[in-house]
Coordinates of C-alpha atoms in Angstrom, one line a residue:
M1 CA 21.7 13.1 -24.4
H2 CA 19.5 12.6 -21.4
T3 CA 20.7 13.9 -18.1
Y4 CA 20.0 11.8 -15.1
N5 CA 19.1 13.4 -11.7
T6 CA 22.0 11.3 -10.0
S7 CA 24.5 13.4 -12.2
Q8 CA 23.1 16.7 -11.2
S9 CA 23.4 18.8 -8.0
D10 CA 21.3 18.1 -5.0
I11 CA 18.1 20.0 -4.6
I12 CA 18.5 22.4 -1.7
L13 CA 14.7 22.7 -1.0
K14 CA 12.9 19.7 -2.3
E15 CA 9.4 21.1 -1.7
Y16 CA 10.0 23.6 -4.7
G17 CA 11.6 21.0 -7.1
R18 CA 14.4 21.2 -9.5
V19 CA 12.7 23.4 -12.0
V20 CA 12.4 26.3 -9.5
Q21 CA 16.1 25.6 -8.4
N22 CA 17.3 25.8 -12.0
M23 CA 15.3 29.1 -12.6
V24 CA 17.0 30.5 -9.4
H25 CA 20.3 29.4 -10.7
D26 CA 19.7 31.2 -14.0
L27 CA 18.4 34.3 -12.1
K28 CA 21.9 34.8 -10.6
K29 CA 23.4 35.1 -14.1
I30 CA 21.1 38.1 -15.1
E31 CA 23.3 41.1 -15.0
D32 CA 20.6 43.8 -15.4
R33 CA 19.6 44.4 -11.8
E34 CA 15.9 45.7 -12.7
K35 CA 15.3 42.6 -14.8
R36 CA 16.7 40.4 -12.1
N37 CA 14.4 42.0 -9.6
Q38 CA 11.4 41.4 -11.9
N39 CA 12.3 37.7 -12.5
A40 CA 12.8 37.2 -8.8
K41 CA 9.3 38.5 -8.1
A42 CA 8.0 36.2 -10.8
I43 CA 9.6 33.2 -9.1
I44 CA 8.3 34.2 -5.8
E45 CA 4.8 34.1 -7.2
L46 CA 5.5 30.6 -8.8
M47 CA 6.7 29.3 -5.4
K48 CA 3.6 30.6 -3.8
Q49 CA 1.4 28.8 -6.4
L50 CA 3.2 25.4 -5.6
H51 CA 2.0 25.4 -2.0
S52 CA -1.8 25.9 -1.4
Q53 CA -1.3 26.9 2.4
M54 CA 0.6 29.9 1.2
K55 CA -2.5 31.3 -0.6
D56 CA -4.2 31.9 2.7
P57 CA -5.0 35.6 2.9
N58 CA -5.0 35.6 6.7
M59 CA -1.3 34.4 6.8
D60 CA 1.7 36.2 5.3
Y61 CA 4.4 33.9 4.0
S62 CA 6.3 36.5 1.9
Q63 CA 9.3 36.6 4.2
K64 CA 9.5 32.9 4.3
L65 CA 9.5 32.7 0.4
W66 CA 12.2 35.4 0.0
D67 CA 14.3 33.6 2.6
D68 CA 13.9 30.3 0.6
L69 CA 14.7 32.1 -2.6
C70 CA 17.9 33.3 -1.1
C71 CA 18.7 29.8 0.2
M72 CA 18.2 28.1 -3.1
A73 CA 20.8 30.7 -4.5
N74 CA 23.3 29.7 -1.8
F75 CA 22.9 33.1 -0.3
E76 CA 24.6 34.7 -3.3
L77 CA 21.6 36.4 -4.9
D78 CA 21.7 40.3 -5.1
V79 CA 18.1 41.5 -5.4
D80 CA 16.0 44.2 -3.8
S81 CA 14.2 42.1 -1.2
P82 CA 11.5 43.8 0.9
Y83 CA 12.9 42.0 3.9
P84 CA 16.5 41.7 5.4
K85 CA 18.7 39.4 3.5
A86 CA 18.8 36.0 5.0
E87 CA 22.1 34.6 6.3
A88 CA 23.5 31.2 5.9
S89 CA 24.2 31.0 9.6
T90 CA 20.4 31.4 10.4
F91 CA 19.5 28.4 8.3
N92 CA 22.3 26.3 9.5
A93 CA 22.0 27.1 13.2
K94 CA 21.3 24.3 15.6
P95 CA 18.1 24.4 17.7
R96 CA 18.6 25.4 21.3
K97 CA 18.9 22.3 23.6
V98 CA 15.9 21.8 25.8
D99 CA 16.7 21.1 29.6
Y100 CA 14.6 18.2 30.9
S101 CA 13.6 18.2 34.5
Q102 CA 15.6 15.9 36.5
K103 CA 13.2 15.9 39.4
E104 CA 11.8 12.4 40.0
M105 CA 8.1 11.7 40.2
R106 CA 6.7 9.4 42.7
Y107 CA 3.6 8.5 41.0
K108 CA 4.1 9.1 37.2
H109 CA 0.5 8.2 36.3
Y110 CA -0.6 11.5 37.9
G111 CA 1.9 13.6 35.9
R112 CA 3.7 16.7 36.7
N113 CA 0.9 19.1 36.6
V114 CA -0.8 17.5 39.6
E115 CA 2.4 18.0 41.6
L116 CA 2.4 21.7 40.5
L117 CA -1.4 22.0 41.6
M118 CA -0.4 20.6 44.9
E119 CA 2.3 23.2 45.4
E120 CA -0.2 26.0 44.6
A121 CA -2.8 24.4 46.9
K122 CA -0.3 24.3 49.8
K123 CA 0.2 28.2 49.5
I124 CA -3.7 28.7 50.0
T125 CA -4.3 30.3 53.5
D126 CA -8.2 30.4 53.3
P127 CA -9.5 26.9 54.8
E128 CA -12.6 26.7 52.7
E129 CA -10.7 27.6 49.3
K130 CA -8.0 25.2 50.3
E131 CA -10.6 22.4 50.9
N132 CA -12.1 23.0 47.5
A133 CA -8.6 22.8 46.0
I134 CA -8.0 19.4 47.7
I135 CA -11.5 18.1 46.4
Y136 CA -10.6 19.3 42.8
I137 CA -7.1 17.6 43.0
G138 CA -8.7 14.4 44.3
K139 CA -11.2 14.3 41.6
L140 CA -8.5 14.8 38.9
M141 CA -6.2 12.1 40.5
K142 CA -9.1 9.7 40.4
A143 CA -9.8 10.4 36.7
L144 CA -6.1 10.1 35.7
Y145 CA -5.6 6.9 37.7
G146 CA -8.7 5.4 36.0
A147 CA -7.4 6.5 32.5
W148 CA -4.0 5.0 33.2
N149 CA -4.9 1.7 35.1
K150 CA -8.4 1.2 33.6
E151 CA -9.8 0.4 37.0
V152 CA -11.6 2.1 39.9
I153 CA -9.4 3.5 42.7
E154 CA -10.5 3.6 46.3
E155 CA -10.7 7.1 48.0
E156 CA -8.4 5.9 50.8
V157 CA -5.7 5.3 48.1
I158 CA -6.1 8.8 46.5
L159 CA -6.0 10.5 50.0
E160 CA -2.8 8.5 50.9
H161 CA -1.1 9.4 47.6
M162 CA -2.0 13.0 48.1
R163 CA -0.7 13.0 51.6
R164 CA 2.7 11.6 50.5
M165 CA 3.0 13.9 47.5
S166 CA 2.1 17.0 49.5
G167 CA 4.3 16.1 52.4
G168 CA 1.4 15.8 54.7
E169 CA -0.1 19.2 54.0
L170 CA -3.0 18.3 52.0
V171 CA -5.4 16.0 53.9
L172 CA -9.2 15.4 54.1
D173 CA -11.4 13.2 56.2
I174 CA -12.1 9.9 54.6
N175 CA -15.5 9.4 56.1
R176 CA -16.7 12.8 54.8
V177 CA -15.3 12.1 51.4
K178 CA -17.2 8.8 51.2
S179 CA -20.4 10.1 52.7
E180 CA -20.6 13.1 50.5
N181 CA -19.1 11.5 47.3
L182 CA -16.6 14.4 47.2
F183 CA -14.3 12.6 44.7
Q184 CA -17.3 11.6 42.5
T185 CA -16.2 12.7 38.9
G186 CA -18.4 14.5 36.5
M187 CA -17.9 11.7 34.0
R188 CA -19.7 9.2 36.1
L189 CA -22.4 11.6 36.9
R190 CA -23.0 12.2 33.1
K191 CA -23.0 8.5 32.5
Q192 CA -25.5 8.0 35.1
S193 CA -27.8 10.7 33.8
G194 CA -27.4 9.3 30.4
N195 CA -28.5 5.9 31.4
S196 CA -31.5 7.3 33.2
M197 CA -32.4 9.3 30.1
I198 CA -32.0 6.0 28.0
K199 CA -34.4 4.2 30.6
D200 CA -36.8 7.1 30.4
N201 CA -36.7 7.1 26.7
T202 CA -37.2 3.3 26.6
A203 CA -40.2 3.5 28.9
R204 CA -41.7 6.3 26.8
E205 CA -41.1 4.4 23.6
G206 CA -42.6 1.2 25.2
A207 CA -45.7 3.2 26.3
T208 CA -46.0 4.8 22.9
G209 CA -45.7 1.4 21.2
G210 CA -48.2 -0.2 23.4
S211 CA -50.8 2.6 22.8
M212 CA -50.1 2.2 19.1
N213 CA -50.6 -1.6 19.2
R214 CA -53.8 -1.1 21.1
G215 CA -55.0 1.4 18.7
R216 CA -54.4 -1.0 15.7
S217 CA -56.3 -3.8 17.5
N218 CA -59.3 -1.5 18.0
N219 CA -59.1 -0.5 14.3
N220 CA -59.0 -4.2 13.2
R221 CA -62.0 -5.2 15.5
N222 CA -64.0 -2.3 13.9
N223 CA -63.2 -3.3 10.4
N224 CA -64.2 -6.9 11.2
N225 CA -67.4 -5.7 12.7
N226 CA -68.2 -3.6 9.7
R227 CA -67.6 -6.5 7.3
S228 CA -69.9 -8.8 9.3
N229 CA -72.7 -6.1 9.2
N230 CA -72.1 -5.7 5.4
N231 CA -72.5 -9.5 4.9
R232 CA -75.7 -9.7 6.9
N233 CA -77.2 -6.8 5.0
N234 CA -76.5 -8.6 1.7
N235 CA -77.9 -11.8 2.8
N236 CA -81.1 -10.0 3.9
N237 CA -81.3 -8.2 0.4
N238 CA -81.1 -11.5 -1.4
R239 CA -83.9 -13.1 0.7
N240 CA -86.1 -10.3 0.0
K241 CA -85.4 -10.5 -3.7
K242 CA -86.4 -14.2 -3.7

């Protein structure tokens, strides 16, 4: 009589299937310890073959396999494992609760990392180094704002946001920022250089194409002149024969 899976016990580790679980169940019934150890090692090798990632020579999954074997045996398997015996409390332990930060961000599109960068920039005592840090943070804020809102932000807005987020400790002259393009991002620079390269390549291709077309025209003219000369020579030969 056929036995349906619904009438059987649940599979403990579904990645290995019911066949391996039944083998582990039979393994527990073997009374000879040496034979039980040999069969346990054979099942471990079978479990390794079922998952291709466990064949990676650079990674050692041996302890995981032995722990899974013990788990499928309901932690009642008595074999000589090369690793400490797995405990049920380890498998059933709940993950540690992650404490989320309750600090509210004023401008969420900049993210927490920008706030942390500002805290570090405020600790800098060297004026030149601090100015470089402000310029870097300004570039980063401009790039993040553009990625979030899909539009260009003015330098005045960036400096105002930076002033508020830093408590007025990180400031920079707006006229200097605009005149020297201090908040100009590298992405825009690469884009401009890419456009110039495209224009240069297009001009070169146009010049190359024009010279090729002129060369073809000259070749066609030469061919036509040669044909005309051949025709004249043939006509002269026919008149001489007559």
